[in-house]
Amino acid sequence: MTEPARRDCDVLIVGGGAVGSALACALAELPLDTVLVEAQEVRQLSQPGFDTRVTALANGSQQILAALSLWTELKGYTEAIRTIHISERGRFGAARISAAEERVPALGYTVENQALGRVLWERLRGAQRFTPLAPAKVLRVERHAHHVTATIEQGGEQRELRAKLVVAADGARSAVRTALGFDALEHDYEQRAVIFNCATEAPPAGRAFERFTSRGPIALLPLTSGRSAVIWTLPSALAEEIAALPDDTFRAELQTAFGYRLGRFTRIGARHLHTLVRIASGAVHGPRAVLIGDAALRLHPVAGQGFNLALRDVATLAEVIADALQAGGGSADVGATEPLDRYADWRAADRERVSTFTHGLIQLFGESVPGAGLTRGIGLVAFDLLPGAKALLARQTMGKAGRLPRLARGLPLS
Ligand SMILES: Cc1cc2nc3c(=O)[nH]c(=O)nc-3n(C[C@H](O)[C@H](O)[C@H](O)COP(=O)(O)OP(=O)(O)OC[C@H]3O[C@@H](n4cnc5c(N)ncnc54)[C@H](O)[C@@H]3O)c2cc1C
């Protein structure tokens, strides 16, 4: 049967990365026709192995995934983070945040990206009133008073999609953002991250480390099977140089930078380089359109906040849509101004806080002002002794600051 040249739906999600597919999972709980367009082949999710990429999920994100009944499916691919150790190389200060002190089972969890993608798409396979179009690309988006039209290219053919609401989840270089006419402000950190998994003499056993060095921060996150994931941020040219070093020299450089808190590095997996930028869209909503995930705000990964922030976008957007449906009955317009304004107002403070926090961390530890290291060292010690400051950072890191949507409180969407 040939597809009709035009198709209507309630919500069109552009981009089926972790954020777009998580939103589709949340919306699948509501009486809505949702279409998700993803440029890549979904089957490209490969088997997890030693080198699989990893995301640190805040405690609040775990709640959202659990409320969507996705958490049990992720079991076996997640590792609890029970302490976070923050230190600076060559300085005496160190701070520790622990799950026990915060009275939670874990501060957060690491999850393998492939497992996350697979679980989300597996859920969508059985979703009612959901249509995935992949691989397919959104070429154009136009807004009208009562709907949005998108031109889609799939299998060499173009067709039109009409939706009440378009959600851009198409990543940091969002074409939908450009099509909607939203400006984005870009800050180039002139840094790159060398990313790899590793094994150490002592298994991390739930310990995460954030170590600031004069050349940039190193984050080490605990993974399943005694492995750790490392994100090593360096000035761009140096990152390229270090990433290309022979194995033994690379290991020695890493050991010097990270120290011996987990003993020697015994195995180092394939290294990948990522350019680090912050890209903030000037607006995250407008008539019949919302931007979520990296399309709205791409962050430096130093604090592991990007996906966590986006999951709160997902939970909040799904909630305002659920409320609009409940208030309006069968005739609710999910792309109307009122729910979208409510969404944008609700999300503004969290986005600003996380963005400032992440950017501030880079500025603070990136400075090479004489004496700044000393101040930071004292700051870290003072911070370790200050329960108020620690609790605030812990709440932020766990994704529990500010007013939380229902899913983030473990409650059903509607
Ligand atoms: C090194 C690194 C480490 C990180 N670690 C963490 C962490 O520990 N914790 C955390 O919370 N965050 C972390 N982040 C951030 C997190 O990875 C991102 O915030 C998140 O992946 C963004 O997902 P997204 O779905 O918005 O965008 P993307 O993953 O970029 O997905 C966008 C999707 O849209 C599709 N697409 C693009 N254009 C079109 C189009 N025109 N038509 C159809 N489809 C299209 C693409 O194919 C893609 O699948 C990290 C980021 C980096 C770089």
Short mmCIF file of C-alpha atoms and ligand atoms in Angstrom, two decimals:
data_model
loop_
_atom_site.label_atom_id
_atom_site.label_comp_id
_atom_site.label_asym_id
_atom_site.label_seq_id
_atom_site.Cartn_x
_atom_site.Cartn_y
_atom_site.Cartn_z
CA MET A 1 0.00 0.00 0.00
CA THR A 2 1.45 3.44 -0.89
CA GLU A 3 1.66 6.05 1.87
CA PRO A 4 -0.65 9.07 1.42
CA ALA A 5 1.22 12.22 0.28
CA ARG A 6 0.05 14.04 3.42
CA ARG A 7 -0.48 12.85 6.93
CA ASP A 8 -1.96 14.53 10.02
CA CYS A 9 -0.94 14.04 13.65
CA ASP A 10 -1.12 15.80 17.01
CA VAL A 11 2.60 15.94 17.82
CA LEU A 12 5.53 15.71 15.44
CA ILE A 13 8.85 14.97 17.13
CA VAL A 14 11.91 15.64 15.00
CA GLY A 15 14.89 13.57 16.17
CA GLY A 16 14.84 10.13 17.73
CA GLY A 17 17.98 10.38 19.88
CA ALA A 18 17.65 9.67 23.58
CA VAL A 19 15.62 12.85 24.17
CA GLY A 20 13.15 12.60 21.27
CA SER A 21 12.52 8.91 21.87
CA ALA A 22 12.06 9.48 25.63
CA LEU A 23 9.43 12.12 24.84
CA ALA A 24 7.70 9.70 22.46
CA CYS A 25 7.63 7.09 25.27
CA ALA A 26 6.05 9.61 27.66
CA LEU A 27 3.48 10.78 25.10
CA ALA A 28 2.61 7.16 24.28
CA GLU A 29 0.77 7.14 27.64
CA LEU A 30 -1.64 9.81 26.34
CA PRO A 31 -4.48 9.71 23.80
CA LEU A 32 -2.46 11.38 21.04
CA ASP A 33 -1.26 10.64 17.52
CA THR A 34 2.50 11.11 17.57
CA VAL A 35 4.93 10.86 14.67
CA LEU A 36 8.68 10.71 15.25
CA VAL A 37 11.06 11.40 12.37
CA GLU A 38 14.64 10.21 12.79
CA ALA A 39 17.36 10.68 10.18
CA GLN A 40 19.31 7.56 11.10
CA GLU A 41 18.53 3.87 10.84
CA VAL A 42 17.20 2.83 14.26
CA ARG A 43 18.74 -0.65 14.02
CA GLN A 44 22.18 0.96 14.16
CA LEU A 45 22.19 0.38 17.90
CA SER A 46 25.01 -2.12 18.27
CA GLN A 47 25.73 -4.62 21.01
CA PRO A 48 27.21 -3.14 24.18
CA GLY A 49 30.90 -3.92 24.68
CA PHE A 50 33.91 -2.60 26.55
CA ASP A 51 33.87 0.64 24.53
CA THR A 52 30.20 1.56 24.68
CA ARG A 53 29.49 5.24 25.44
CA VAL A 54 27.96 6.14 28.75
CA THR A 55 25.61 8.72 30.28
CA ALA A 56 25.44 9.57 33.98
CA LEU A 57 21.80 9.71 35.03
CA ALA A 58 20.86 11.85 38.00
CA ASN A 59 18.71 10.35 40.70
CA GLY A 60 15.78 12.44 39.42
CA SER A 61 16.22 10.96 35.92
CA GLN A 62 16.07 7.47 37.35
CA GLN A 63 12.72 8.44 38.89
CA ILE A 64 11.42 9.64 35.52
CA LEU A 65 12.53 6.46 33.75
CA ALA A 66 11.03 4.36 36.56
CA ALA A 67 7.74 6.28 36.37
CA LEU A 68 7.66 5.44 32.65
CA SER A 69 8.30 1.76 33.57
CA LEU A 70 11.59 1.83 31.66
CA TRP A 71 13.98 1.42 34.57
CA THR A 72 13.59 -2.33 35.05
CA GLU A 73 14.38 -2.82 31.35
CA LEU A 74 17.67 -0.99 31.88
CA LYS A 75 18.75 -3.27 34.71
CA GLY A 76 22.05 -4.94 33.91
CA TYR A 77 23.26 -1.86 32.03
CA THR A 78 23.30 0.59 34.94
CA GLU A 79 25.73 1.12 37.78
CA ALA A 80 24.94 3.12 40.92
CA ILE A 81 27.03 6.19 41.81
CA ARG A 82 27.32 6.18 45.59
CA THR A 83 29.96 8.88 46.10
CA ILE A 84 31.32 11.74 44.04
CA HIS A 85 34.82 12.84 44.90
CA ILE A 86 35.77 16.33 43.68
CA SER A 87 39.41 17.39 43.85
CA GLU A 88 42.05 19.49 42.20
CA ARG A 89 45.43 18.12 41.21
CA GLY A 90 48.26 19.63 43.28
CA ARG A 91 45.84 21.30 45.77
CA PHE A 92 44.86 20.18 49.22
CA GLY A 93 41.10 20.65 48.87
CA ALA A 94 38.69 17.83 48.19
CA ALA A 95 34.95 17.47 48.52
CA ARG A 96 32.83 14.37 48.78
CA ILE A 97 29.14 14.00 48.18
CA SER A 98 27.73 10.69 49.31
CA ALA A 99 24.44 8.91 48.86
CA ALA A 100 24.48 7.89 52.53
CA GLU A 101 24.75 11.54 53.65
CA GLU A 102 21.96 12.51 51.28
CA ARG A 103 19.91 9.53 52.52
CA VAL A 104 19.29 8.16 49.03
CA PRO A 105 20.23 4.72 47.65
CA ALA A 106 22.38 6.36 44.93
CA LEU A 107 23.34 9.85 43.80
CA GLY A 108 22.80 8.73 40.26
CA TYR A 109 23.50 5.90 37.84
CA THR A 110 25.57 5.35 34.74
CA VAL A 111 23.89 3.75 31.78
CA GLU A 112 25.29 2.56 28.49
CA ASN A 113 23.94 4.76 25.70
CA GLN A 114 23.24 1.84 23.41
CA ALA A 115 21.19 0.11 26.10
CA LEU A 116 19.24 3.30 26.74
CA GLY A 117 18.51 3.75 23.03
CA ARG A 118 17.54 0.13 22.60
CA VAL A 119 15.19 0.12 25.59
CA LEU A 120 13.47 3.35 24.50
CA TRP A 121 12.97 2.15 20.92
CA GLU A 122 11.87 -1.30 22.09
CA ARG A 123 9.13 0.38 24.14
CA LEU A 124 8.05 2.45 21.16
CA ARG A 125 7.73 -0.65 19.03
CA GLY A 126 4.61 -1.62 20.99
CA ALA A 127 3.21 1.92 21.41
CA GLN A 128 -0.32 2.68 20.22
CA ARG A 129 -1.01 5.68 17.98
CA PHE A 130 2.71 6.14 17.42
CA THR A 131 4.37 6.24 13.99
CA PRO A 132 8.14 6.20 13.59
CA LEU A 133 9.58 7.38 10.30
CA ALA A 134 13.22 6.32 10.08
CA PRO A 135 15.47 6.81 8.34
CA ALA A 136 13.72 9.98 7.24
CA LYS A 137 14.69 13.60 7.36
CA VAL A 138 12.75 16.76 8.06
CA LEU A 139 13.70 19.22 5.32
CA ARG A 140 11.40 22.15 6.02
CA VAL A 141 9.04 23.35 8.75
CA GLU A 142 6.41 26.04 8.32
CA ARG A 143 4.11 27.36 10.98
CA HIS A 144 0.49 28.35 10.37
CA ALA A 145 -2.20 29.61 12.74
CA HIS A 146 -3.67 26.19 13.50
CA HIS A 147 -0.98 23.73 12.47
CA VAL A 148 2.62 23.17 11.44
CA THR A 149 3.62 21.56 8.16
CA ALA A 150 6.86 19.66 7.76
CA THR A 151 8.35 18.37 4.55
CA ILE A 152 9.87 14.94 5.08
CA GLU A 153 12.23 13.03 2.84
CA GLN A 154 12.13 9.27 3.14
CA GLY A 155 13.50 6.72 0.70
CA GLY A 156 14.18 9.41 -1.91
CA GLU A 157 10.58 10.68 -1.79
CA GLN A 158 9.15 13.78 -0.19
CA ARG A 159 5.87 14.06 1.63
CA GLU A 160 4.10 16.46 3.90
CA LEU A 161 3.22 16.07 7.55
CA ARG A 162 0.75 18.29 9.35
CA ALA A 163 0.85 18.53 13.17
CA LYS A 164 -0.66 20.67 15.92
CA LEU A 165 2.73 20.86 17.60
CA VAL A 166 6.29 20.30 16.41
CA VAL A 167 8.95 19.35 18.97
CA ALA A 168 12.53 19.87 17.87
CA ALA A 169 14.71 17.16 19.42
CA ASP A 170 17.15 17.17 16.53
CA GLY A 171 20.31 17.93 18.48
CA ALA A 172 22.73 20.80 18.98
CA ARG A 173 22.82 21.79 15.29
CA SER A 174 19.04 21.72 15.08
CA ALA A 175 17.77 22.39 11.57
CA VAL A 176 14.27 22.83 12.97
CA ARG A 177 15.53 25.60 15.26
CA THR A 178 16.92 27.40 12.20
CA ALA A 179 13.73 26.79 10.22
CA LEU A 180 11.71 28.31 13.06
CA GLY A 181 13.92 31.38 12.97
CA PHE A 182 15.34 31.00 16.50
CA ASP A 183 18.85 32.38 16.97
CA ALA A 184 21.37 30.36 18.95
CA LEU A 185 24.30 31.67 20.93
CA GLU A 186 27.43 29.55 20.66
CA HIS A 187 30.36 29.51 23.04
CA ASP A 188 33.39 27.53 21.92
CA TYR A 189 35.35 26.30 24.95
CA GLU A 190 38.31 25.62 22.64
CA GLN A 191 38.49 22.31 24.40
CA ARG A 192 37.94 18.75 23.30
CA ALA A 193 37.03 15.75 25.40
CA VAL A 194 38.95 12.50 25.06
CA ILE A 195 36.43 9.78 25.91
CA PHE A 196 37.15 6.16 26.65
CA ASN A 197 36.35 3.33 29.03
CA CYS A 198 38.98 1.78 31.23
CA ALA A 199 39.73 -0.80 33.90
CA THR A 200 41.71 -0.01 37.05
CA GLU A 201 43.52 -2.09 39.67
CA ALA A 202 40.86 -1.22 42.24
CA PRO A 203 37.31 -1.39 40.86
CA PRO A 204 35.46 1.93 41.19
CA ALA A 205 32.74 0.27 43.31
CA GLY A 206 30.24 3.09 42.98
CA ARG A 207 32.78 5.91 43.21
CA ALA A 208 32.75 8.76 40.69
CA PHE A 209 35.60 11.26 40.50
CA GLU A 210 35.74 14.79 39.19
CA ARG A 211 39.37 15.90 39.14
CA PHE A 212 40.36 19.37 38.05
CA THR A 213 43.83 19.80 36.60
CA SER A 214 45.57 22.86 35.19
CA ARG A 215 44.92 21.48 31.69
CA GLY A 216 41.24 20.63 32.24
CA PRO A 217 38.90 18.40 34.25
CA ILE A 218 38.86 14.60 34.22
CA ALA A 219 35.62 12.84 35.12
CA LEU A 220 35.67 9.14 35.92
CA LEU A 221 32.35 7.34 36.29
CA PRO A 222 31.79 3.81 37.58
CA LEU A 223 30.44 1.29 35.06
CA THR A 224 29.24 -2.30 35.19
CA SER A 225 31.85 -5.11 35.29
CA GLY A 226 34.35 -3.02 37.28
CA ARG A 227 34.98 -0.66 34.34
CA SER A 228 34.99 3.14 34.44
CA ALA A 229 34.09 5.72 31.82
CA VAL A 230 36.50 8.64 31.48
CA ILE A 231 35.81 12.08 30.05
CA TRP A 232 39.12 13.92 29.90
CA THR A 233 38.77 17.56 28.87
CA LEU A 234 41.82 19.30 27.41
CA PRO A 235 42.64 22.32 25.24
CA SER A 236 41.78 21.28 21.66
CA ALA A 237 45.29 20.88 20.22
CA LEU A 238 46.54 19.05 23.31
CA ALA A 239 43.52 16.74 23.30
CA GLU A 240 44.28 15.69 19.74
CA GLU A 241 47.94 15.17 20.61
CA ILE A 242 47.19 13.12 23.73
CA ALA A 243 44.45 11.06 22.08
CA ALA A 244 46.93 10.03 19.39
CA LEU A 245 49.69 8.93 21.80
CA PRO A 246 50.82 5.29 21.81
CA ASP A 247 48.98 3.22 24.47
CA ASP A 248 51.77 3.18 27.07
CA THR A 249 52.49 6.91 26.86
CA PHE A 250 48.77 7.70 26.97
CA ARG A 251 48.36 5.55 30.07
CA ALA A 252 51.29 7.28 31.78
CA GLU A 253 49.85 10.76 31.00
CA LEU A 254 46.48 9.69 32.35
CA GLN A 255 47.97 8.20 35.47
CA THR A 256 49.85 11.43 36.20
CA ALA A 257 46.75 13.55 35.66
CA PHE A 258 44.30 11.37 37.59
CA GLY A 259 46.58 9.94 40.28
CA TYR A 260 46.34 6.57 42.02
CA ARG A 261 42.96 6.71 43.76
CA LEU A 262 41.98 3.54 41.90
CA GLY A 263 45.52 2.17 41.57
CA ARG A 264 47.01 1.68 38.12
CA PHE A 265 45.01 1.88 34.90
CA THR A 266 45.15 -1.71 33.65
CA ARG A 267 43.18 -1.44 30.40
CA ILE A 268 42.20 1.49 28.23
CA GLY A 269 39.60 1.18 25.48
CA ALA A 270 39.22 3.00 22.17
CA ARG A 271 39.53 6.79 22.48
CA HIS A 272 37.04 9.19 20.93
CA LEU A 273 37.33 12.96 20.59
CA HIS A 274 34.40 15.37 21.12
CA THR A 275 34.41 19.11 20.45
CA LEU A 276 33.02 21.03 23.42
CA VAL A 277 30.66 23.92 22.87
CA ARG A 278 27.71 25.46 24.60
CA ILE A 279 24.89 26.25 22.20
CA ALA A 280 21.90 27.99 23.72
CA SER A 281 18.82 28.71 21.67
CA GLY A 282 17.51 32.25 22.20
CA ALA A 283 13.98 30.85 22.59
CA VAL A 284 12.78 27.37 23.47
CA HIS A 285 9.20 27.80 22.37
CA GLY A 286 7.07 29.80 20.00
CA PRO A 287 3.75 29.35 18.26
CA ARG A 288 3.16 25.59 17.81
CA ALA A 289 6.81 24.73 18.48
CA VAL A 290 9.01 23.62 21.36
CA LEU A 291 12.73 22.85 21.48
CA ILE A 292 14.02 20.20 23.87
CA GLY A 293 17.33 18.50 24.63
CA ASP A 294 20.45 19.66 22.84
CA ALA A 295 18.32 21.55 20.31
CA ALA A 296 17.39 23.91 23.17
CA LEU A 297 20.68 23.85 25.06
CA ARG A 298 23.89 21.94 24.52
CA LEU A 299 26.15 21.99 27.56
CA HIS A 300 29.77 21.21 28.29
CA PRO A 301 29.68 17.61 29.60
CA VAL A 302 31.86 18.39 32.66
CA ALA A 303 28.99 18.01 35.10
CA GLY A 304 27.04 15.37 33.15
CA GLN A 305 23.87 17.45 33.08
CA GLY A 306 22.73 17.62 29.43
CA PHE A 307 20.54 14.55 29.19
CA ASN A 308 19.32 14.92 32.76
CA LEU A 309 18.15 18.45 32.05
CA ALA A 310 16.50 17.22 28.86
CA LEU A 311 14.63 14.44 30.68
CA ARG A 312 13.09 17.12 32.89
CA ASP A 313 12.11 18.95 29.67
CA VAL A 314 10.46 15.71 28.56
CA ALA A 315 8.64 15.12 31.86
CA THR A 316 7.41 18.72 32.02
CA LEU A 317 6.29 18.93 28.39
CA ALA A 318 4.45 15.62 28.69
CA GLU A 319 2.76 16.91 31.87
CA VAL A 320 1.53 20.20 30.39
CA ILE A 321 0.24 18.30 27.35
CA ALA A 322 -1.50 15.75 29.62
CA ASP A 323 -3.08 18.59 31.61
CA ALA A 324 -4.23 20.37 28.42
CA LEU A 325 -5.82 17.12 27.20
CA GLN A 326 -7.57 16.62 30.50
CA ALA A 327 -8.84 20.21 30.63
CA GLY A 328 -9.96 20.31 27.00
CA GLY A 329 -11.31 16.80 26.59
CA GLY A 330 -11.24 15.40 23.06
CA SER A 331 -10.98 18.85 21.50
CA ALA A 332 -7.78 19.99 23.25
CA ASP A 333 -5.25 21.74 21.04
CA VAL A 334 -1.85 20.55 22.27
CA GLY A 335 -0.08 23.21 20.23
CA ALA A 336 -2.06 26.10 21.72
CA THR A 337 -0.25 29.02 23.33
CA GLU A 338 -1.31 28.41 26.94
CA PRO A 339 0.30 24.97 27.55
CA LEU A 340 3.45 25.97 25.67
CA ASP A 341 3.83 29.19 27.68
CA ARG A 342 3.32 27.19 30.86
CA TYR A 343 6.02 24.76 29.74
CA ALA A 344 8.51 27.53 28.93
CA ASP A 345 7.89 29.40 32.21
CA TRP A 346 8.28 26.23 34.23
CA ARG A 347 11.53 25.18 32.57
CA ALA A 348 13.30 28.57 32.49
CA ALA A 349 14.77 28.57 36.01
CA ASP A 350 16.10 24.99 35.86
CA ARG A 351 17.72 25.55 32.48
CA GLU A 352 19.32 28.80 33.65
CA ARG A 353 20.57 27.22 36.89
CA VAL A 354 22.12 24.17 35.21
CA SER A 355 23.63 26.24 32.42
CA THR A 356 25.18 28.74 34.84
CA PHE A 357 26.39 25.98 37.15
CA THR A 358 28.06 24.02 34.32
CA HIS A 359 29.57 27.07 32.64
CA GLY A 360 30.71 28.43 36.02
CA LEU A 361 32.52 25.19 36.82
CA ILE A 362 34.57 25.50 33.64
CA GLN A 363 35.31 29.17 34.27
CA LEU A 364 36.31 28.55 37.89
CA PHE A 365 38.57 25.61 37.25
CA GLY A 366 39.77 26.82 33.85
CA GLU A 367 41.33 29.99 35.27
CA SER A 368 45.08 30.24 35.51
CA VAL A 369 45.06 33.43 37.62
CA PRO A 370 47.82 33.38 40.29
CA GLY A 371 46.26 32.46 43.62
CA ALA A 372 43.06 31.19 42.03
CA GLY A 373 44.12 27.59 42.69
CA LEU A 374 44.61 28.36 46.36
CA THR A 375 41.17 29.95 46.62
CA ARG A 376 39.66 26.96 44.89
CA GLY A 377 41.49 24.60 47.24
CA ILE A 378 40.17 26.45 50.26
CA GLY A 379 36.76 26.57 48.61
CA LEU A 380 36.69 22.81 48.20
CA VAL A 381 37.67 22.21 51.82
CA ALA A 382 35.15 24.75 53.08
CA PHE A 383 32.56 23.24 50.80
CA ASP A 384 33.23 19.78 52.26
CA LEU A 385 32.56 21.17 55.71
CA LEU A 386 29.44 23.12 54.76
CA PRO A 387 26.41 20.85 54.79
CA GLY A 388 24.16 23.56 53.29
CA ALA A 389 26.34 24.12 50.22
CA LYS A 390 26.88 20.41 49.78
CA ALA A 391 23.20 19.60 50.05
CA LEU A 392 22.47 22.25 47.40
CA LEU A 393 25.06 20.86 44.98
CA ALA A 394 23.90 17.32 45.70
CA ARG A 395 20.28 18.26 44.99
CA GLN A 396 21.35 19.94 41.75
CA THR A 397 23.52 16.99 40.72
CA MET A 398 20.73 14.56 41.56
CA GLY A 399 18.26 16.56 39.45
CA LYS A 400 16.09 17.44 42.42
CA ALA A 401 16.35 21.23 42.57
CA GLY A 402 13.32 23.42 41.84
CA ARG A 403 9.71 22.43 41.22
CA LEU A 404 9.61 18.93 39.78
CA PRO A 405 7.13 17.53 37.28
CA ARG A 406 4.97 14.53 38.31
CA LEU A 407 7.11 11.92 36.53
CA ALA A 408 10.23 13.16 38.38
CA ARG A 409 8.35 12.61 41.65
CA GLY A 410 7.54 9.03 40.65
CA LEU A 411 3.89 9.85 39.93
CA PRO A 412 1.94 8.87 36.82
CA LEU A 413 1.56 11.44 34.04
CA SER A 414 -2.19 11.78 34.39
C1 LIG B 1 31.14 13.52 25.78
C2 LIG B 1 29.77 13.73 26.30
C3 LIG B 1 29.40 13.15 27.52
C4 LIG B 1 28.14 13.39 28.04
N1 LIG B 1 27.79 12.85 29.24
C5 LIG B 1 26.59 13.13 29.78
C6 LIG B 1 26.21 12.60 31.04
O1 LIG B 1 26.97 11.88 31.68
N2 LIG B 1 24.99 12.92 31.53
C7 LIG B 1 24.12 13.72 30.86
O2 LIG B 1 23.02 14.00 31.36
N3 LIG B 1 24.44 14.22 29.64
C8 LIG B 1 25.64 13.94 29.09
N4 LIG B 1 25.96 14.43 27.87
C9 LIG B 1 24.95 15.20 27.12
C10 LIG B 1 24.00 14.27 26.37
O3 LIG B 1 24.72 13.28 25.68
C11 LIG B 1 23.14 15.08 25.40
O4 LIG B 1 22.56 16.15 26.10
C12 LIG B 1 22.06 14.22 24.78
O5 LIG B 1 22.61 13.12 24.15
C13 LIG B 1 21.26 15.04 23.78
O6 LIG B 1 20.36 14.19 23.14
P1 LIG B 1 19.40 14.74 21.99
O7 LIG B 1 18.46 13.60 21.70
O8 LIG B 1 18.85 16.07 22.37
O9 LIG B 1 20.35 15.03 20.76
P2 LIG B 1 21.11 13.99 19.81
O10 LIG B 1 21.63 12.84 20.57
O11 LIG B 1 22.07 14.80 19.02
O12 LIG B 1 19.95 13.42 18.85
C14 LIG B 1 19.42 14.19 17.82
C15 LIG B 1 18.79 13.23 16.81
O13 LIG B 1 18.11 13.98 15.80
C16 LIG B 1 18.35 13.38 14.56
N5 LIG B 1 18.18 14.42 13.54
C17 LIG B 1 18.95 15.52 13.35
N6 LIG B 1 18.47 16.27 12.35
C18 LIG B 1 17.35 15.65 11.88
C19 LIG B 1 16.41 15.93 10.85
N7 LIG B 1 16.50 17.02 10.09
N8 LIG B 1 15.39 15.06 10.62
C20 LIG B 1 15.29 13.95 11.41
N9 LIG B 1 16.15 13.64 12.41
C21 LIG B 1 17.16 14.47 12.64
C22 LIG B 1 19.75 12.83 14.64
O14 LIG B 1 19.96 11.78 13.74
C23 LIG B 1 19.82 12.36 16.10
O15 LIG B 1 19.46 11.01 16.26
C24 LIG B 1 27.22 14.20 27.31
C25 LIG B 1 27.58 14.74 26.08
C26 LIG B 1 28.84 14.52 25.57
C27 LIG B 1 29.23 15.14 24.25
#
